[in-house]
Coordinates of C-alpha atoms in Angstrom, one line a residue:
Chain A
M1 CA 30.3 22.2 20.3
K2 CA 28.4 20.9 17.3
T3 CA 29.9 23.5 15.1
L4 CA 33.4 23.4 16.6
L5 CA 34.4 20.1 14.9
P6 CA 33.5 21.1 11.4
V7 CA 35.2 24.5 11.9
I8 CA 38.4 22.8 13.0
T9 CA 38.2 20.3 10.2
V10 CA 37.9 23.0 7.6
S11 CA 40.8 25.0 9.1
L12 CA 43.0 22.0 9.2
F13 CA 42.1 21.1 5.6
L14 CA 43.0 24.6 4.5
M15 CA 46.3 24.4 6.4
V16 CA 47.2 21.1 4.7
I17 CA 46.5 22.6 1.3
W18 CA 48.6 25.7 2.2
Y19 CA 51.5 23.6 3.3
G20 CA 51.2 21.5 0.2
F21 CA 51.4 24.5 -2.1
S22 CA 54.3 26.0 -0.1
A23 CA 56.2 22.8 -0.5
I24 CA 55.5 22.6 -4.3
L25 CA 56.0 26.3 -5.1
N26 CA 59.2 26.8 -3.0
S27 CA 60.8 23.6 -4.1
T28 CA 61.8 25.2 -7.4
W29 CA 64.1 27.6 -5.7
T30 CA 65.6 24.8 -3.5
K31 CA 66.3 22.7 -6.6
D32 CA 67.9 25.6 -8.5
Q33 CA 70.2 26.4 -5.6
A34 CA 71.2 22.7 -5.4
N35 CA 71.8 22.6 -9.1
R36 CA 73.9 25.7 -9.0
A37 CA 76.0 24.3 -6.1
G38 CA 76.2 20.9 -7.9
V39 CA 74.8 18.9 -5.1
E40 CA 72.1 16.3 -5.0
V41 CA 69.2 16.9 -2.6
T42 CA 66.9 14.2 -1.3
F43 CA 63.1 14.7 -1.1
S44 CA 63.2 15.2 2.7
E45 CA 65.9 17.8 2.4
I46 CA 63.8 19.7 -0.2
L47 CA 60.7 19.5 2.0
R48 CA 62.6 20.8 5.0
D49 CA 64.1 23.6 3.0
T50 CA 60.8 24.8 1.5
M51 CA 59.5 25.4 5.1
V52 CA 62.3 27.7 6.2
Q53 CA 63.3 29.9 3.2
Q54 CA 64.0 33.6 3.8
R55 CA 62.1 34.7 0.8
P56 CA 59.8 31.9 -0.1
L57 CA 57.4 32.2 -3.1
L58 CA 54.6 31.1 -0.7
P59 CA 55.6 31.3 3.0
A60 CA 54.5 28.3 5.1
P61 CA 51.7 29.0 7.6
H62 CA 54.0 28.7 10.6
Q63 CA 56.3 31.3 9.1
V64 CA 53.5 33.8 8.8
I65 CA 52.2 33.0 12.3
I66 CA 55.7 33.6 13.7
E67 CA 56.0 36.8 11.8
L68 CA 52.6 37.9 13.0
W69 CA 53.5 37.1 16.6
D70 CA 56.8 38.8 16.3
T71 CA 55.4 42.0 14.8
T72 CA 52.5 42.3 17.2
I73 CA 53.4 40.9 20.6
N74 CA 57.1 41.4 20.5
K75 CA 57.2 44.9 19.3
K76 CA 56.2 48.1 21.0
I77 CA 53.0 49.3 19.4
T78 CA 54.6 52.7 18.7
S79 CA 57.4 51.0 16.7
K80 CA 57.3 51.3 12.9
R81 CA 57.9 47.6 12.7
S82 CA 54.8 46.8 14.8
L83 CA 51.9 45.5 12.8
V84 CA 49.6 46.9 15.5
Y85 CA 50.9 50.4 14.7
H86 CA 50.3 49.9 11.0
G87 CA 47.0 48.2 11.6
W88 CA 45.8 51.2 13.7
I89 CA 46.8 53.7 10.9
T90 CA 44.7 51.7 8.5
L91 CA 41.9 51.1 10.9
S92 CA 41.5 54.8 11.7
A93 CA 41.2 55.6 8.0
T94 CA 38.8 52.6 7.6
L95 CA 36.5 53.7 10.5
L96 CA 36.4 57.3 9.3
G97 CA 35.7 56.2 5.8
F98 CA 33.1 53.8 6.9
L99 CA 31.4 56.5 8.9
I100 CA 31.4 58.9 5.9
G101 CA 30.4 56.1 3.5
T102 CA 27.5 54.8 5.7
G103 CA 26.2 58.3 6.3
L104 CA 26.4 59.2 2.6
G105 CA 24.8 55.9 1.6
I106 CA 21.9 56.3 4.0
L107 CA 21.3 59.9 2.9
L108 CA 21.3 58.9 -0.7
A109 CA 18.9 56.1 -0.1
I110 CA 16.5 58.4 1.8
G111 CA 16.6 60.8 -1.2
I112 CA 16.2 58.1 -3.7
V113 CA 13.2 56.5 -1.9
H114 CA 11.4 59.8 -1.5
N115 CA 12.2 61.5 -4.7
K116 CA 11.5 60.1 -8.2
A117 CA 13.9 62.6 -9.8
M118 CA 16.7 61.4 -7.6
D119 CA 15.8 57.8 -8.2
Y120 CA 16.2 58.3 -12.0
G121 CA 19.0 60.9 -11.8
V122 CA 21.3 59.6 -9.1
M123 CA 20.9 55.9 -9.0
P124 CA 22.7 55.3 -12.4
W125 CA 25.6 57.5 -11.2
I126 CA 25.9 55.5 -8.0
I127 CA 26.2 52.3 -10.0
A128 CA 28.5 53.9 -12.6
S129 CA 30.8 55.0 -9.7
Q130 CA 31.5 51.4 -8.9
T131 CA 32.5 50.4 -12.4
V132 CA 35.6 52.6 -12.2
P133 CA 38.5 50.6 -10.9
I134 CA 39.4 52.1 -7.5
L135 CA 43.1 51.5 -8.2
A136 CA 42.9 54.0 -11.1
L137 CA 40.9 56.5 -9.1
A138 CA 42.8 56.4 -5.9
P139 CA 46.0 58.2 -7.0
M140 CA 43.9 61.0 -8.6
I141 CA 41.8 61.5 -5.4
I142 CA 45.0 61.7 -3.4
V143 CA 46.7 64.2 -5.8
V144 CA 43.6 66.4 -6.1
L145 CA 43.1 66.4 -2.3
Y146 CA 46.8 67.1 -1.7
S147 CA 46.5 70.2 -4.0
I148 CA 43.9 71.6 -1.7
G149 CA 46.0 70.8 1.3
L150 CA 44.5 67.5 2.5
A151 CA 46.9 64.7 3.1
G152 CA 47.2 61.7 5.4
L153 CA 44.0 60.3 7.0
V154 CA 41.3 62.2 5.1
P155 CA 42.2 61.2 1.5
K156 CA 42.4 57.6 2.6
A157 CA 39.1 57.8 4.4
I158 CA 37.5 59.3 1.3
I159 CA 38.7 56.5 -0.9
S160 CA 37.4 54.1 1.8
A161 CA 34.1 55.9 1.8
Y162 CA 33.9 55.7 -2.0
L163 CA 33.9 52.0 -1.7
S164 CA 31.6 51.6 1.3
F165 CA 28.8 54.0 0.5
F166 CA 27.7 51.8 -2.4
P167 CA 26.5 48.7 -0.6
V168 CA 24.9 50.8 2.1
S169 CA 22.9 53.0 -0.4
V170 CA 21.8 50.1 -2.5
G171 CA 20.9 48.0 0.5
M172 CA 19.1 50.8 2.2
V173 CA 17.1 51.6 -0.9
A174 CA 15.9 48.0 -0.9
G175 CA 15.3 48.2 2.8
F176 CA 13.3 51.4 2.8
R177 CA 11.2 50.1 -0.1
C178 CA 10.4 46.8 1.4
P179 CA 7.1 47.7 3.3
D180 CA 4.3 45.9 1.5
P181 CA 1.3 47.8 0.2
T182 CA -0.9 46.9 3.2
Q183 CA 1.7 48.3 5.6
M184 CA 1.7 51.5 3.6
D185 CA -2.1 51.6 3.4
L186 CA -2.4 51.1 7.1
L187 CA -0.4 54.2 7.8
K188 CA -2.4 56.0 5.1
T189 CA -5.6 55.2 7.0
Y190 CA -4.1 57.0 10.0
A191 CA -3.3 60.0 7.8
A192 CA 0.3 59.6 8.7
K193 CA 2.8 62.2 7.5
R194 CA 5.7 61.2 5.2
S195 CA 8.2 61.6 8.1
Q196 CA 6.1 59.4 10.3
V197 CA 5.9 56.7 7.6
F198 CA 9.7 57.0 7.5
W199 CA 10.4 56.7 11.2
K200 CA 7.6 54.3 12.2
L201 CA 7.8 52.0 9.2
R202 CA 10.7 52.4 6.8
V203 CA 13.4 52.7 9.4
P204 CA 12.5 49.8 11.6
I205 CA 11.7 47.5 8.7
S206 CA 15.0 48.2 6.9
L207 CA 17.2 47.4 9.9
P208 CA 18.0 43.8 8.8
Y209 CA 19.1 45.3 5.5
L210 CA 21.2 47.9 7.2
F211 CA 23.2 45.4 9.1
T212 CA 23.9 43.3 6.1
S213 CA 24.9 46.4 4.2
L214 CA 27.2 47.5 7.0
K215 CA 29.0 44.2 7.0
I216 CA 29.7 44.5 3.3
G217 CA 30.5 48.2 3.7
V218 CA 33.0 47.8 6.5
A219 CA 34.9 45.2 4.6
A220 CA 34.9 47.4 1.5
S221 CA 36.1 50.3 3.7
L222 CA 39.1 48.4 4.8
V223 CA 40.0 47.5 1.2
G224 CA 39.6 51.2 0.3
A225 CA 41.9 52.3 3.1
I226 CA 44.6 49.8 2.1
V227 CA 44.3 50.8 -1.6
G228 CA 44.5 54.5 -0.5
E229 CA 47.8 53.8 1.2
L230 CA 49.5 52.3 -1.9
P231 CA 50.0 55.5 -4.0
T232 CA 51.1 57.7 -1.1
G233 CA 54.6 56.3 -1.2
A234 CA 54.0 53.7 1.5
V235 CA 54.6 55.7 4.6
A236 CA 52.6 53.7 7.1
G237 CA 49.6 51.4 7.3
L238 CA 48.9 47.8 6.2
G239 CA 49.0 49.0 2.6
A240 CA 52.5 50.3 3.2
R241 CA 53.5 47.0 4.7
L242 CA 52.3 45.2 1.5
L243 CA 54.1 47.7 -0.7
T244 CA 57.4 47.6 1.1
G245 CA 57.2 43.9 1.3
S246 CA 56.8 43.6 -2.4
Y247 CA 59.6 46.2 -3.0
Y248 CA 62.1 44.1 -1.1
G249 CA 60.7 40.7 -1.9
Q250 CA 59.7 40.1 1.8
T251 CA 57.0 37.6 1.1
V252 CA 56.6 36.7 4.7
Q253 CA 55.9 40.4 5.5
I254 CA 53.4 40.6 2.7
W255 CA 51.5 37.6 3.9
S256 CA 51.5 38.6 7.5
A257 CA 50.1 42.0 6.5
L258 CA 47.5 40.2 4.4
I259 CA 46.5 37.9 7.2
G260 CA 46.6 40.8 9.6
S261 CA 44.1 42.8 7.4
A262 CA 41.9 39.7 7.1
I263 CA 41.8 39.3 10.8
L264 CA 41.0 43.0 11.1
A265 CA 38.2 42.7 8.6
A266 CA 36.8 39.6 10.3
T267 CA 36.8 41.4 13.6
L268 CA 35.0 44.4 12.2
V269 CA 32.4 42.3 10.5
G270 CA 32.1 40.1 13.6
F271 CA 31.5 43.2 15.8
I272 CA 28.7 44.4 13.5
G273 CA 27.3 40.9 13.6
L274 CA 27.1 41.1 17.4
V275 CA 25.3 44.5 17.3
Q276 CA 23.0 43.0 14.7
K277 CA 22.1 40.0 16.8
Y278 CA 21.5 42.1 19.9
T279 CA 19.4 44.7 18.1
L280 CA 17.3 42.3 16.1
T281 CA 16.6 40.0 19.0
R282 CA 15.5 43.0 21.1
M283 CA 13.2 44.0 18.2
G284 CA 11.6 40.6 18.0
F285 CA 13.0 39.8 14.5
A286 CA 14.9 36.8 15.7
R287 CA 12.7 34.0 17.1
Chain B
M1 CA -36.2 55.0 13.1
D2 CA -34.5 58.1 11.7
K3 CA -30.7 57.7 11.7
N4 CA -28.0 59.9 10.4
P5 CA -26.5 58.7 7.1
V6 CA -22.8 57.9 7.6
I7 CA -21.8 56.7 4.2
Q8 CA -23.7 57.6 1.0
A9 CA -22.8 56.5 -2.5
R10 CA -24.5 57.7 -5.6
N11 CA -23.9 56.1 -9.0
L12 CA -20.4 55.2 -7.9
G13 CA -18.1 53.7 -10.5
L14 CA -14.4 52.9 -10.8
I15 CA -12.6 51.8 -13.9
F16 CA -9.0 50.6 -13.5
Q17 CA -6.8 51.3 -16.5
T18 CA -4.7 48.3 -17.2
K19 CA -2.3 47.6 -20.0
D20 CA -4.5 45.6 -22.3
S21 CA -8.0 47.0 -21.6
P22 CA -9.8 49.0 -18.9
V23 CA -11.4 47.0 -16.2
E24 CA -14.7 48.1 -14.8
A25 CA -14.4 47.3 -11.1
L26 CA -17.5 49.1 -9.9
K27 CA -20.6 50.3 -11.8
D28 CA -23.5 52.4 -10.6
V29 CA -23.2 51.6 -6.9
N30 CA -25.8 53.2 -4.7
L31 CA -25.6 52.7 -1.0
D32 CA -26.7 54.3 2.2
I33 CA -25.2 53.3 5.5
A34 CA -26.7 54.8 8.6
Q35 CA -25.1 55.3 12.0
G36 CA -24.9 52.2 14.0
D37 CA -25.5 49.9 11.0
F38 CA -23.6 46.7 10.6
V39 CA -23.4 46.3 6.9
S40 CA -21.9 43.3 5.1
L41 CA -20.7 43.4 1.5
I42 CA -20.9 40.0 0.1
G43 CA -20.2 38.6 -3.4
P44 CA -17.9 36.4 -5.5
S45 CA -14.3 37.3 -5.7
G46 CA -13.6 40.1 -8.2
C47 CA -17.0 41.8 -7.5
G48 CA -15.4 44.9 -6.2
K49 CA -16.4 44.6 -2.5
T50 CA -12.9 45.3 -1.3
T51 CA -12.6 48.1 -3.8
L52 CA -15.8 49.6 -2.5
L53 CA -14.4 49.5 1.0
R54 CA -11.2 51.0 -0.2
I55 CA -13.0 53.8 -1.8
V56 CA -14.8 54.5 1.4
A57 CA -11.4 54.6 3.1
S58 CA -10.0 56.8 0.3
L59 CA -7.4 54.2 -0.5
D60 CA -8.8 54.0 -4.0
H61 CA -10.6 56.7 -5.9
P62 CA -13.8 56.5 -7.9
T63 CA -13.8 57.5 -11.5
S64 CA -17.4 58.4 -11.6
G65 CA -20.3 59.1 -9.2
E66 CA -20.2 60.6 -5.7
I67 CA -19.6 59.3 -2.2
T68 CA -19.6 61.0 1.1
V69 CA -18.3 59.7 4.5
N70 CA -19.7 61.6 7.5
G71 CA -20.9 64.2 5.0
M72 CA -17.3 64.8 3.7
T73 CA -15.3 63.4 0.8
P74 CA -13.5 60.1 1.8
E75 CA -10.2 62.0 1.5
E76 CA -11.3 64.6 4.1
A77 CA -12.8 61.8 6.3
R78 CA -9.5 60.0 6.1
L79 CA -7.5 63.1 7.1
K80 CA -10.0 63.5 10.0
R81 CA -9.3 59.9 11.0
A82 CA -13.0 59.1 10.7
Y83 CA -12.6 55.3 10.4
G84 CA -10.5 52.4 11.6
Y85 CA -9.6 49.9 9.0
V86 CA -9.0 46.2 9.5
F87 CA -7.1 44.4 6.7
Q88 CA -7.5 40.9 5.5
A89 CA -4.1 40.0 7.1
A90 CA -3.5 41.2 10.6
S91 CA -0.5 43.1 9.3
L92 CA 1.0 43.8 12.7
Y93 CA 4.5 45.2 12.8
P94 CA 6.7 42.2 13.8
W95 CA 9.2 44.5 15.6
R96 CA 6.5 46.0 17.8
T97 CA 4.9 44.2 20.8
I98 CA 1.1 43.8 20.8
A99 CA 0.8 46.9 23.0
G100 CA 3.2 48.7 20.6
N101 CA 1.2 47.8 17.6
V102 CA -2.1 49.0 19.2
R103 CA -0.3 52.2 20.2
L104 CA 0.9 52.9 16.6
P105 CA -2.1 55.0 15.5
L106 CA -2.1 56.8 18.8
E107 CA 1.6 57.7 18.4
I108 CA 0.9 59.0 14.9
M109 CA -2.1 61.0 16.0
G110 CA 0.0 62.5 18.8
Y111 CA -1.8 61.3 21.9
G112 CA -0.2 61.9 25.3
K113 CA 1.7 59.1 27.0
E114 CA -0.8 58.4 29.7
E115 CA -3.8 58.5 27.5
M116 CA -2.0 56.1 25.1
K117 CA -1.6 53.6 27.9
E118 CA -5.2 54.0 29.0
R119 CA -6.5 53.5 25.6
V120 CA -4.3 50.5 24.8
D121 CA -5.3 48.8 28.0
K122 CA -9.0 49.5 27.3
V123 CA -9.1 48.2 23.7
L124 CA -6.9 45.1 24.5
K125 CA -9.4 44.3 27.3
L126 CA -12.2 44.8 24.8
V127 CA -10.8 42.2 22.4
H128 CA -9.9 39.9 25.3
L129 CA -6.1 40.3 24.9
A130 CA -5.3 41.8 28.3
G131 CA -2.0 40.2 29.5
F132 CA -0.5 39.9 26.1
E133 CA 0.8 43.5 25.9
N134 CA 4.4 42.5 25.8
K135 CA 4.2 39.6 23.5
F136 CA 5.5 39.9 19.9
P137 CA 2.9 39.1 17.2
W138 CA 4.6 35.8 16.2
Q139 CA 4.0 34.6 19.7
L140 CA 0.2 34.8 19.2
S141 CA -2.1 32.6 17.2
G142 CA -3.7 33.9 13.9
G143 CA -7.0 34.6 15.7
M144 CA -5.3 36.5 18.4
Q145 CA -3.3 38.5 15.9
Q146 CA -6.5 39.5 14.1
R147 CA -8.0 40.5 17.4
A148 CA -5.0 42.7 18.1
S149 CA -5.4 44.3 14.7
I150 CA -9.1 45.0 15.5
A151 CA -7.9 46.5 18.8
R152 CA -5.6 48.7 16.9
A153 CA -8.4 50.0 14.6
L154 CA -10.5 50.7 17.7
S155 CA -7.8 52.4 19.7
F156 CA -8.4 55.9 18.4
D157 CA -12.2 55.7 18.7
A158 CA -13.3 56.3 15.2
D159 CA -17.0 56.0 14.7
I160 CA -16.7 53.9 11.6
L161 CA -15.0 50.5 11.4
L162 CA -14.1 49.2 8.0
M163 CA -13.3 45.5 7.9
D164 CA -12.0 43.7 4.8
E165 CA -12.5 39.9 5.3
P166 CA -10.8 40.1 8.7
F167 CA -11.6 36.5 9.5
G168 CA -11.2 35.0 6.0
A169 CA -8.0 33.1 6.8
L170 CA -9.2 31.6 10.1
D171 CA -10.8 28.3 10.8
E172 CA -14.5 27.9 11.4
I173 CA -14.3 27.5 15.2
V174 CA -12.1 30.6 15.7
R175 CA -14.2 32.4 13.2
D176 CA -17.5 31.7 15.1
H177 CA -15.9 32.9 18.3
L178 CA -14.6 36.1 16.8
N179 CA -17.9 36.7 15.1
E180 CA -19.6 36.5 18.5
Q181 CA -17.1 38.8 20.1
L182 CA -17.4 41.3 17.2
L183 CA -21.2 41.5 17.6
E184 CA -20.8 42.0 21.3
L185 CA -18.2 44.8 20.6
W186 CA -20.5 46.4 18.1
K187 CA -23.4 46.5 20.6
R188 CA -21.2 47.9 23.2
T189 CA -19.5 50.6 21.2
E190 CA -22.4 51.4 18.8
K191 CA -20.0 51.9 15.9
T192 CA -21.0 51.8 12.3
I193 CA -19.4 48.7 10.8
C194 CA -18.8 47.9 7.1
F195 CA -17.7 44.4 6.7
V196 CA -16.5 42.5 3.6
T197 CA -17.0 38.8 3.5
H198 CA -17.7 36.0 1.1
S199 CA -19.3 33.7 3.7
I200 CA -23.1 33.7 3.7
P201 CA -23.5 32.6 7.4
E202 CA -21.0 35.2 8.5
A203 CA -22.8 38.0 6.7
V204 CA -26.3 36.9 7.9
Y205 CA -25.2 36.4 11.5
L206 CA -23.5 39.7 11.8
S207 CA -25.4 42.2 9.7
T208 CA -28.3 44.5 10.0
K209 CA -28.0 45.1 6.3
I210 CA -26.5 42.8 3.6
V211 CA -25.3 44.2 0.3
V212 CA -25.2 41.4 -2.3
M213 CA -22.8 42.2 -5.2
S214 CA -22.1 40.6 -8.5
N215 CA -18.9 40.7 -10.6
R216 CA -17.9 42.1 -14.0
P217 CA -18.7 44.8 -13.6
G218 CA -19.0 45.0 -9.8
K219 CA -22.6 46.0 -9.1
V220 CA -25.0 45.9 -6.2
V221 CA -27.7 43.5 -7.0
E222 CA -29.7 43.4 -3.8
I223 CA -29.7 45.1 -0.4
I224 CA -31.3 42.9 2.3
E225 CA -32.4 44.4 5.6
S226 CA -32.1 41.7 8.2
P227 CA -35.1 41.1 10.4
L228 CA -33.0 39.5 13.0
P229 CA -32.9 41.1 16.5
K230 CA -29.8 42.9 17.8
D231 CA -29.1 40.2 20.3
R232 CA -27.9 37.2 18.5
P233 CA -26.6 34.1 20.3
L234 CA -24.7 31.7 18.0
D235 CA -27.7 29.3 17.8
I236 CA -29.8 31.9 16.1
R237 CA -28.2 30.4 13.0
D238 CA -30.6 27.5 13.4
S239 CA -33.7 29.7 13.5
K240 CA -36.2 30.0 10.7
E241 CA -35.6 33.7 10.1
F242 CA -31.9 33.2 9.8
I243 CA -32.3 30.4 7.3
E244 CA -34.7 32.5 5.3
V245 CA -32.3 35.4 5.1
A246 CA -29.4 33.1 4.2
Q247 CA -31.6 31.7 1.4
Q248 CA -32.4 35.1 0.1
V249 CA -28.7 36.0 0.0
R250 CA -27.9 32.8 -1.7
V251 CA -30.5 33.3 -4.4
G252 CA -29.3 36.9 -4.9
L253 CA -25.7 35.6 -5.4
R254 CA -26.7 32.8 -7.7
T255 CA -28.9 34.8 -10.1
S256 CA -26.3 37.5 -10.5
H257 CA -23.3 35.2 -10.7
S258 CA -21.6 34.5 -13.9
Y259 CA -18.1 33.5 -15.0
E260 CA -18.4 34.8 -18.5

């Protein structure tokens, strides 16, 4: 209850700001229309009009909410107009990409921690990989994969993995390296093998890092999947909704797709948060 | 009494290479520790007492001289799991329960499930921690955590126990109590104990042999054989012999001590 009030207050505050900007930004169009028609409009008429435009510069929150409701609850989920349908297309690519990215990230981290050559040889490339704008890279990945017969889910998942392996590998390198010298010495006094050091010490001690990395990684995966949908000609998925929306000036559709993907990301991150809380409490990390 | 030598050091030296200049941590250390001895290494900070212990444990390596542990090199002894090591901090794994922590070396050494449980129960009883098996380390006091770490070092029954200022961070009362328990444990298990401390009363109370060290470079200045009996109630610390030994240690420390 203590946190509920501030949360509601912040939400309301954001709503008010959003409504304010909608009114200001959309009023230009209202005034232009009135000018062209040669009629005078009062302030209240302008205000009313900015809330109900077909193609507003910035849709009002309730327009987006209605659109969201309409495209999720009121449509069959198999319909191409259903946001659930598009959401699922994007989600499946996100999850596959997240899985590949996490696996790759952890494997790289294991290699980097155990092998000096990999530390010096691979780490710079991992960092360099993220300085290339994904928007420039995505079309090339899709074209290259298409030429070897891969289209649809897999190329999107690969772009998504490209973004999500990074936080996981960097986070897990830090996690695997965080045992202090005494903890390492302790295992040395038991003449523990490297694999035992890994499983008994490095893995459990890095779990808090893992969950943090996964949260960043899954959000990046979603971005990757959406970006991966843009150059394919906008067939299906949240990215496609964004693209068709911008082709036809359907701002309400764009914003509802945006909010939809934000809700999806929040759900994914929230789910990882739950697993994190459960696991770390059971392991005695949380007090 | 003719006892087997467990640890023998001859002209042992260790020079650390640092960026500006080499640091001589240990110089010409000669030491014999026999089976069943309780040996304390005492000296000012920086005298290399911890380094000496780490060399015995093969966690650091000497640059000159020779040392054997159970007749082997320290490295071989470590691989044979000849000793249990207790660190300054309890360094229990926070994600393991007390029983889980004590079980850790047993898991690594590949003991069977039932034997693990037996041994964990046994050593936890030995350090008076029975009933705390399923607690996490943070639920225990500092003294109890340190006892758990001693139990962990005892669990696989190594003959040698190396202890690096295990009670340094604890208050006087808890420390007295743990000293008493440690002595009792030593009598019962007949282990060879090598104990680093910078407390004179602690060293005199516990040891059969006190190694007084000086710093820069770390050297052994005096080895004092304690005349105190094996049975030592806490109030032995008020006896004449105790005070004499303590005096001797203090003089040894003072004459060798310099901050130059």
